[in-house]
JSON list of C-alpha atoms in Angstrom, two decimals:
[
{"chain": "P", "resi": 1, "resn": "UNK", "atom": "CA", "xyz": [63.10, 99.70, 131.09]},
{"chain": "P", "resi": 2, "resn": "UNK", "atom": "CA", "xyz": [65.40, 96.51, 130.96]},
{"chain": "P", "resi": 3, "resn": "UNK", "atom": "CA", "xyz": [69.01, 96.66, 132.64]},
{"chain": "P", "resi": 4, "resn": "UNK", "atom": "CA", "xyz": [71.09, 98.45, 130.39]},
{"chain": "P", "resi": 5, "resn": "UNK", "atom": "CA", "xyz": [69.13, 99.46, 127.91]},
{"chain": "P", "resi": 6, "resn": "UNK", "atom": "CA", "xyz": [69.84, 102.10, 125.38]},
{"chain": "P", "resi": 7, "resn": "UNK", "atom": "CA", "xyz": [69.01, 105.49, 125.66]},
{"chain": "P", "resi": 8, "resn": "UNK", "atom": "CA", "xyz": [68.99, 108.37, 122.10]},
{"chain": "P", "resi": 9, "resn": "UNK", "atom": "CA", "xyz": [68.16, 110.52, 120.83]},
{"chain": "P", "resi": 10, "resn": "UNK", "atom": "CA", "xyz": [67.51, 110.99, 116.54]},
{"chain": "P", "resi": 11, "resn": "UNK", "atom": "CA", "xyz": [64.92, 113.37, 116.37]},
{"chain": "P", "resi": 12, "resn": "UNK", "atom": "CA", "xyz": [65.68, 116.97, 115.92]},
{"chain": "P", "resi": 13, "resn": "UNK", "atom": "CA", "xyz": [65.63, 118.41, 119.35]},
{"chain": "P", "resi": 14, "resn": "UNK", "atom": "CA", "xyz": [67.05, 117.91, 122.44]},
{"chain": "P", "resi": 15, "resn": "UNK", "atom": "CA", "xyz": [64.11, 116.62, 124.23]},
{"chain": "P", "resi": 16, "resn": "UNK", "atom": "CA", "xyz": [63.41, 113.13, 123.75]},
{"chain": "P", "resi": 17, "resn": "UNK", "atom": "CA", "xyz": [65.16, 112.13, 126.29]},
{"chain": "P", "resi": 18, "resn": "UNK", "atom": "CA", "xyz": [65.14, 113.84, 130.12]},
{"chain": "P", "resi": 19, "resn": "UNK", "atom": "CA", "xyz": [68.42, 113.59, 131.39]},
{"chain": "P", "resi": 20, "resn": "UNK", "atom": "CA", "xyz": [67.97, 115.58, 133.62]},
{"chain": "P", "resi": 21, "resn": "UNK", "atom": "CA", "xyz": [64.90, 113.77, 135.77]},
{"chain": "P", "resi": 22, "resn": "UNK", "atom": "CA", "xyz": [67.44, 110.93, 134.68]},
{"chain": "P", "resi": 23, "resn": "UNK", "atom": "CA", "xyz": [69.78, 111.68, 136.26]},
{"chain": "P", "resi": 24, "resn": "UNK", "atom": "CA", "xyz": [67.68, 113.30, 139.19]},
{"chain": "P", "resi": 25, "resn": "UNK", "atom": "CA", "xyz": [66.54, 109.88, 140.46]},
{"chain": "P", "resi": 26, "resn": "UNK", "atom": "CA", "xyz": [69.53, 108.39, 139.77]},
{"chain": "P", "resi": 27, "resn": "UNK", "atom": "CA", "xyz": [71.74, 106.73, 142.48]},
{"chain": "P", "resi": 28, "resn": "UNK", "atom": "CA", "xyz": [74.95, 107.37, 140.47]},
{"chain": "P", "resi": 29, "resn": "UNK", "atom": "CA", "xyz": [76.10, 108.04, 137.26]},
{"chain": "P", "resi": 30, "resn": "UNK", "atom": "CA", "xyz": [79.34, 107.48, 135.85]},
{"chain": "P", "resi": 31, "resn": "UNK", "atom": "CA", "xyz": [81.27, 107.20, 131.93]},
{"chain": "P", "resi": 32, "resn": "UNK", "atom": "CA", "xyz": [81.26, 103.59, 130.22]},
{"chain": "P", "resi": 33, "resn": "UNK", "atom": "CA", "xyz": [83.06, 104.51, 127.55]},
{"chain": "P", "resi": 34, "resn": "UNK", "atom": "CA", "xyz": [83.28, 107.74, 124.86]},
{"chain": "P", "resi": 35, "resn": "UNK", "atom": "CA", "xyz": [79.62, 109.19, 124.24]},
{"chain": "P", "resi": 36, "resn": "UNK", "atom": "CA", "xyz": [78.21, 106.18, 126.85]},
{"chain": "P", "resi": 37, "resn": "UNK", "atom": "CA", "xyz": [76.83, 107.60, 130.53]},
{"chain": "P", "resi": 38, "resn": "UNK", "atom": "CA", "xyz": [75.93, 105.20, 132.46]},
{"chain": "P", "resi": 39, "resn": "UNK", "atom": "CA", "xyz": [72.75, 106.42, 135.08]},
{"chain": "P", "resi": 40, "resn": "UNK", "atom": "CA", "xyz": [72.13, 103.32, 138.06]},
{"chain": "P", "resi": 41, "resn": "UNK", "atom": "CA", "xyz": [68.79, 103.33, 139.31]},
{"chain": "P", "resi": 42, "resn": "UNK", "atom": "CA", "xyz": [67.88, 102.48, 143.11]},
{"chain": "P", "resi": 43, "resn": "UNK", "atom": "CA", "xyz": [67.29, 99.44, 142.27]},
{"chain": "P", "resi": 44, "resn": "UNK", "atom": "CA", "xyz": [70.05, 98.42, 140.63]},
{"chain": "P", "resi": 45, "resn": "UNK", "atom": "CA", "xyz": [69.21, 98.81, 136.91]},
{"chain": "P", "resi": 46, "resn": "UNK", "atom": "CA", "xyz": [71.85, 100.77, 134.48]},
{"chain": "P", "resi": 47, "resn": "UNK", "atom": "CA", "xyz": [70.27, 102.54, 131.38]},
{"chain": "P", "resi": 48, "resn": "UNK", "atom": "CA", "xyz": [72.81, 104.45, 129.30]},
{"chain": "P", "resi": 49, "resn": "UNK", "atom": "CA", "xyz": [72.40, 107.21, 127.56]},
{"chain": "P", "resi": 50, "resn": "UNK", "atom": "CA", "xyz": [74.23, 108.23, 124.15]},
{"chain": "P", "resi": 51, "resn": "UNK", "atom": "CA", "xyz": [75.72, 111.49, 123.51]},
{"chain": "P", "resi": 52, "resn": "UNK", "atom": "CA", "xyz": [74.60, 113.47, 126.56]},
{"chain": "P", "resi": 53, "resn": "UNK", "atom": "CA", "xyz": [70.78, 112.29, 125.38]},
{"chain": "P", "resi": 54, "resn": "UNK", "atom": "CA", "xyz": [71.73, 115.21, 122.29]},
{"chain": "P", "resi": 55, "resn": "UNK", "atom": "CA", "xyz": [71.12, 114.60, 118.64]},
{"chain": "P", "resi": 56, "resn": "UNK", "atom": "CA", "xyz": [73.34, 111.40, 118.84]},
{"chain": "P", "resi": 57, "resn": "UNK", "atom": "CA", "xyz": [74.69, 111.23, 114.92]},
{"chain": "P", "resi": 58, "resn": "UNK", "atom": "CA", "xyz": [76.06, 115.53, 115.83]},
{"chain": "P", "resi": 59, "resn": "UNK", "atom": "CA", "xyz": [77.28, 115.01, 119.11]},
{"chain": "P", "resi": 60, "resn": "UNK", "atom": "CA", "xyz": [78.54, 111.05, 119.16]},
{"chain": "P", "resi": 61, "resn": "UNK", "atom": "CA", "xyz": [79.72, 110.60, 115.48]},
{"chain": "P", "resi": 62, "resn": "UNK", "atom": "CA", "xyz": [80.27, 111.94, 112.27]},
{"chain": "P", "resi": 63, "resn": "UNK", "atom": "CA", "xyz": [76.85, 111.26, 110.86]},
{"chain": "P", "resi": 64, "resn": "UNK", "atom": "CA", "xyz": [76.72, 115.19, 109.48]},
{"chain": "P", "resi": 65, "resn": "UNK", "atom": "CA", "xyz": [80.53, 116.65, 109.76]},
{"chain": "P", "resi": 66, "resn": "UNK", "atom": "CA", "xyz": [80.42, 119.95, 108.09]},
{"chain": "P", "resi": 67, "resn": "UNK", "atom": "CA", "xyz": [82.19, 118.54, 105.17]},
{"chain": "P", "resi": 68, "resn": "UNK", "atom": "CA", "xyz": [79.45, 116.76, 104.01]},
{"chain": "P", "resi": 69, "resn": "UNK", "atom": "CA", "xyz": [76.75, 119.30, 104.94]},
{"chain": "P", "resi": 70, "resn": "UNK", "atom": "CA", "xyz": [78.19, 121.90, 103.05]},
{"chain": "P", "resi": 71, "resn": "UNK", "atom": "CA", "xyz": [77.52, 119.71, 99.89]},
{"chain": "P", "resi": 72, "resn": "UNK", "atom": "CA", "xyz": [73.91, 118.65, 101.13]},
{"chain": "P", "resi": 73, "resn": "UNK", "atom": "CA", "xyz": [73.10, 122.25, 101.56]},
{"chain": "P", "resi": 74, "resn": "UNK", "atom": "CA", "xyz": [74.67, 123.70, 98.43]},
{"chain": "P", "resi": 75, "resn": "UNK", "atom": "CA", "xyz": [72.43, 120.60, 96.72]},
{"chain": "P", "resi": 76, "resn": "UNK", "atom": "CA", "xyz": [69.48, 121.72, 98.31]},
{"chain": "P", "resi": 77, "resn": "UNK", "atom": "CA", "xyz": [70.12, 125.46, 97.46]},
{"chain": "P", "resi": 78, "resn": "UNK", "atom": "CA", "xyz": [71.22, 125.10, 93.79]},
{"chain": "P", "resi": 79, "resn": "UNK", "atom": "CA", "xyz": [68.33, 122.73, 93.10]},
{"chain": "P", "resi": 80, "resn": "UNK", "atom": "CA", "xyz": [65.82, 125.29, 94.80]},
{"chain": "P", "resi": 81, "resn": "UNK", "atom": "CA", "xyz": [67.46, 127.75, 92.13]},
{"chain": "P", "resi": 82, "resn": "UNK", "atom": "CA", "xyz": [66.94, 125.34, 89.18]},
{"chain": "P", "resi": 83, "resn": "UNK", "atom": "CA", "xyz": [63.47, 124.71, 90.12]},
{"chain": "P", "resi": 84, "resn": "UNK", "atom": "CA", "xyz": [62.46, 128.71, 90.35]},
{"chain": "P", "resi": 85, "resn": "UNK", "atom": "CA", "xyz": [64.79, 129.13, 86.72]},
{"chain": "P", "resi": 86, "resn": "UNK", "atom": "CA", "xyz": [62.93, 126.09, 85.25]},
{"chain": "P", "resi": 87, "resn": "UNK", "atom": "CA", "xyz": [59.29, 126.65, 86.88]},
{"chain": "P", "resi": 88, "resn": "UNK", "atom": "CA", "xyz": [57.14, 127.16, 83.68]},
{"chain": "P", "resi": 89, "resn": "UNK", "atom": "CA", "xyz": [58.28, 124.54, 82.23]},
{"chain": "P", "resi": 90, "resn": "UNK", "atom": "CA", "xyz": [57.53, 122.00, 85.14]},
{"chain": "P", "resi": 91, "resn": "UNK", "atom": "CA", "xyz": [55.03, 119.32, 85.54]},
{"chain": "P", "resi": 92, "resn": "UNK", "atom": "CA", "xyz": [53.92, 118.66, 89.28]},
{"chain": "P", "resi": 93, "resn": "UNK", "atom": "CA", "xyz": [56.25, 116.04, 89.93]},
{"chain": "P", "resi": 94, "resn": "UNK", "atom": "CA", "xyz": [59.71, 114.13, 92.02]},
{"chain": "P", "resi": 95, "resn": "UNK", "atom": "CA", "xyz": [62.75, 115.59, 89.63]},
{"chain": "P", "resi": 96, "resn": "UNK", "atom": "CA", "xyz": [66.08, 114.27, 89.79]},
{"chain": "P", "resi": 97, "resn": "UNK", "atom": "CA", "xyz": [68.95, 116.59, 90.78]},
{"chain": "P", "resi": 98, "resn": "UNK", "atom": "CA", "xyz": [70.67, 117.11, 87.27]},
{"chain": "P", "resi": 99, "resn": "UNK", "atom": "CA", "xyz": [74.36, 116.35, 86.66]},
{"chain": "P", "resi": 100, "resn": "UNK", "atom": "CA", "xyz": [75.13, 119.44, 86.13]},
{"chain": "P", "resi": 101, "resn": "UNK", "atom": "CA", "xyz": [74.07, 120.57, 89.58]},
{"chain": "P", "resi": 102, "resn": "UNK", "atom": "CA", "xyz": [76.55, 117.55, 91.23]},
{"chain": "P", "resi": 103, "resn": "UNK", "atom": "CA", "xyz": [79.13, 118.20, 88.56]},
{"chain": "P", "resi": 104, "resn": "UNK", "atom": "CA", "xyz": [79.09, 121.53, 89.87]},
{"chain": "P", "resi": 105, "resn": "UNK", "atom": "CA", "xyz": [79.45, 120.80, 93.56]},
{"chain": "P", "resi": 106, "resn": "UNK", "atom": "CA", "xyz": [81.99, 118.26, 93.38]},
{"chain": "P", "resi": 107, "resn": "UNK", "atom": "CA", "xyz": [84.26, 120.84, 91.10]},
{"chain": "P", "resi": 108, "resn": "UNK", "atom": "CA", "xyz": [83.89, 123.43, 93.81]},
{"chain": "P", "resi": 109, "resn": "UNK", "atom": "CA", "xyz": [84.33, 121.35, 96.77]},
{"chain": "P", "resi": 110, "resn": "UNK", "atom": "CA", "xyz": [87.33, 119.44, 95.51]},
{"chain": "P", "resi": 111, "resn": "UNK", "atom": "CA", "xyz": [89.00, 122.82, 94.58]},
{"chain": "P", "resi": 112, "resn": "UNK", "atom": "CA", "xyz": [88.41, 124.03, 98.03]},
{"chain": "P", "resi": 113, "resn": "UNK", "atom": "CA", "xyz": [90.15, 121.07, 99.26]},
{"chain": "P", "resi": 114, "resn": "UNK", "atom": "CA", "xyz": [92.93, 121.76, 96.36]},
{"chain": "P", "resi": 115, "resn": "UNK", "atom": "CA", "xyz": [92.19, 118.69, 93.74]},
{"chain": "P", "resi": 116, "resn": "UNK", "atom": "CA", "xyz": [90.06, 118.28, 90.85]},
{"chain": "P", "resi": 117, "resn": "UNK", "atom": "CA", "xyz": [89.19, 115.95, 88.91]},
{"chain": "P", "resi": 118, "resn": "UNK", "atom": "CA", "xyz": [90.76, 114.11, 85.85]},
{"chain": "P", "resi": 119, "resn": "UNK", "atom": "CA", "xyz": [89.49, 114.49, 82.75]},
{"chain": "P", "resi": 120, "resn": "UNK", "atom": "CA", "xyz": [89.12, 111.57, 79.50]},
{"chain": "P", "resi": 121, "resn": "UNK", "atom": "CA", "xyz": [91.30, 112.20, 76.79]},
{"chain": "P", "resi": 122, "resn": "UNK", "atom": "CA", "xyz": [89.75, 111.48, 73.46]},
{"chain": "P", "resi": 123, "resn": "UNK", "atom": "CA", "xyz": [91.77, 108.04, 73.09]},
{"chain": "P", "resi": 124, "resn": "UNK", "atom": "CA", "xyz": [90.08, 107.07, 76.41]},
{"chain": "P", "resi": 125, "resn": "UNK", "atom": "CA", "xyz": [86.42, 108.52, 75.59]},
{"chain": "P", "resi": 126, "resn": "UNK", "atom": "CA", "xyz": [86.56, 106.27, 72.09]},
{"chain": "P", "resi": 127, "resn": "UNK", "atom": "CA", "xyz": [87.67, 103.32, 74.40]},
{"chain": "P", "resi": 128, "resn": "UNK", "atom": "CA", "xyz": [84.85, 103.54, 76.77]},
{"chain": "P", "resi": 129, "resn": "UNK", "atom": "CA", "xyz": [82.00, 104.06, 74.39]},
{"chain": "P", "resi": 130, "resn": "UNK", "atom": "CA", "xyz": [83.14, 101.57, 72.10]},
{"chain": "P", "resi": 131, "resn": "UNK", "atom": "CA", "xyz": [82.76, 97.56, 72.09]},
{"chain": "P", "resi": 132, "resn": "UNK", "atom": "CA", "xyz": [86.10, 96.26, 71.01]},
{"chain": "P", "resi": 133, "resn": "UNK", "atom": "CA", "xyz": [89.04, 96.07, 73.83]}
]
């Protein structure tokens, strides 16, 4: 590999990269900078690895905090539900999570965090569906 290339991981295990035969023929390793190890070779190349060579949008950002992955999963789930409620009636084909199903979420998780949302009042809903300002 080049001088210091780039070393991750975005796959679902913790394989795809072998820090530890990294780091085994290694002639030093040290930090260059949060989530960044640096591994020298013997012959004087660096390659850096991100996030410990883990799953690097868990373990060196916030590409799936908890907050957001309880709403993917609670999608996933409640669609699974409205697909097993609404089977029959089904053609064999890519559906569209309905509104109802986000409505739902987002009214759950902002109460969780203690808001909700604002509702139209009628003066409002005439303004918006109609053509005059």
């Amino acid at each position: 590999m080049k001088n210091n290339a780039v070393l991750c991981n975005s796959g679902h295990f913790d394989c795809e990269v072998d820090v530890a035969a990294l780091r085994a023929m290694s002639a030093e390793t040290f930090p260059r900078r949060q989530n960044i190890e640096g591994f020298r070779l013997p012959d004087g190349r660096t390659l850096n690895v991100l996030a410990e060579g883990r799953l690097v949008n868990l373990a060196g950002g916030n590409g799936h905090p908890a907050e957001i992955m309880d709403m993917s999963f609670a999608v996933q789930a409640l669609s699974l539900e409205w697909l097993a409620k609404h089977r029959e009636g089904l053609e064999k084909k890519v559906y569209i999570v309905p509104d109802e199903i986000d409505d739902q979420i987002a009214r759950v998780k902002l109460a969780a965090m203690g808001l909700s949302i604002d509702t139209l009042t009628e003066e409002q809903k005439a303004y918006l569906s109609g053509w005059e300002a």
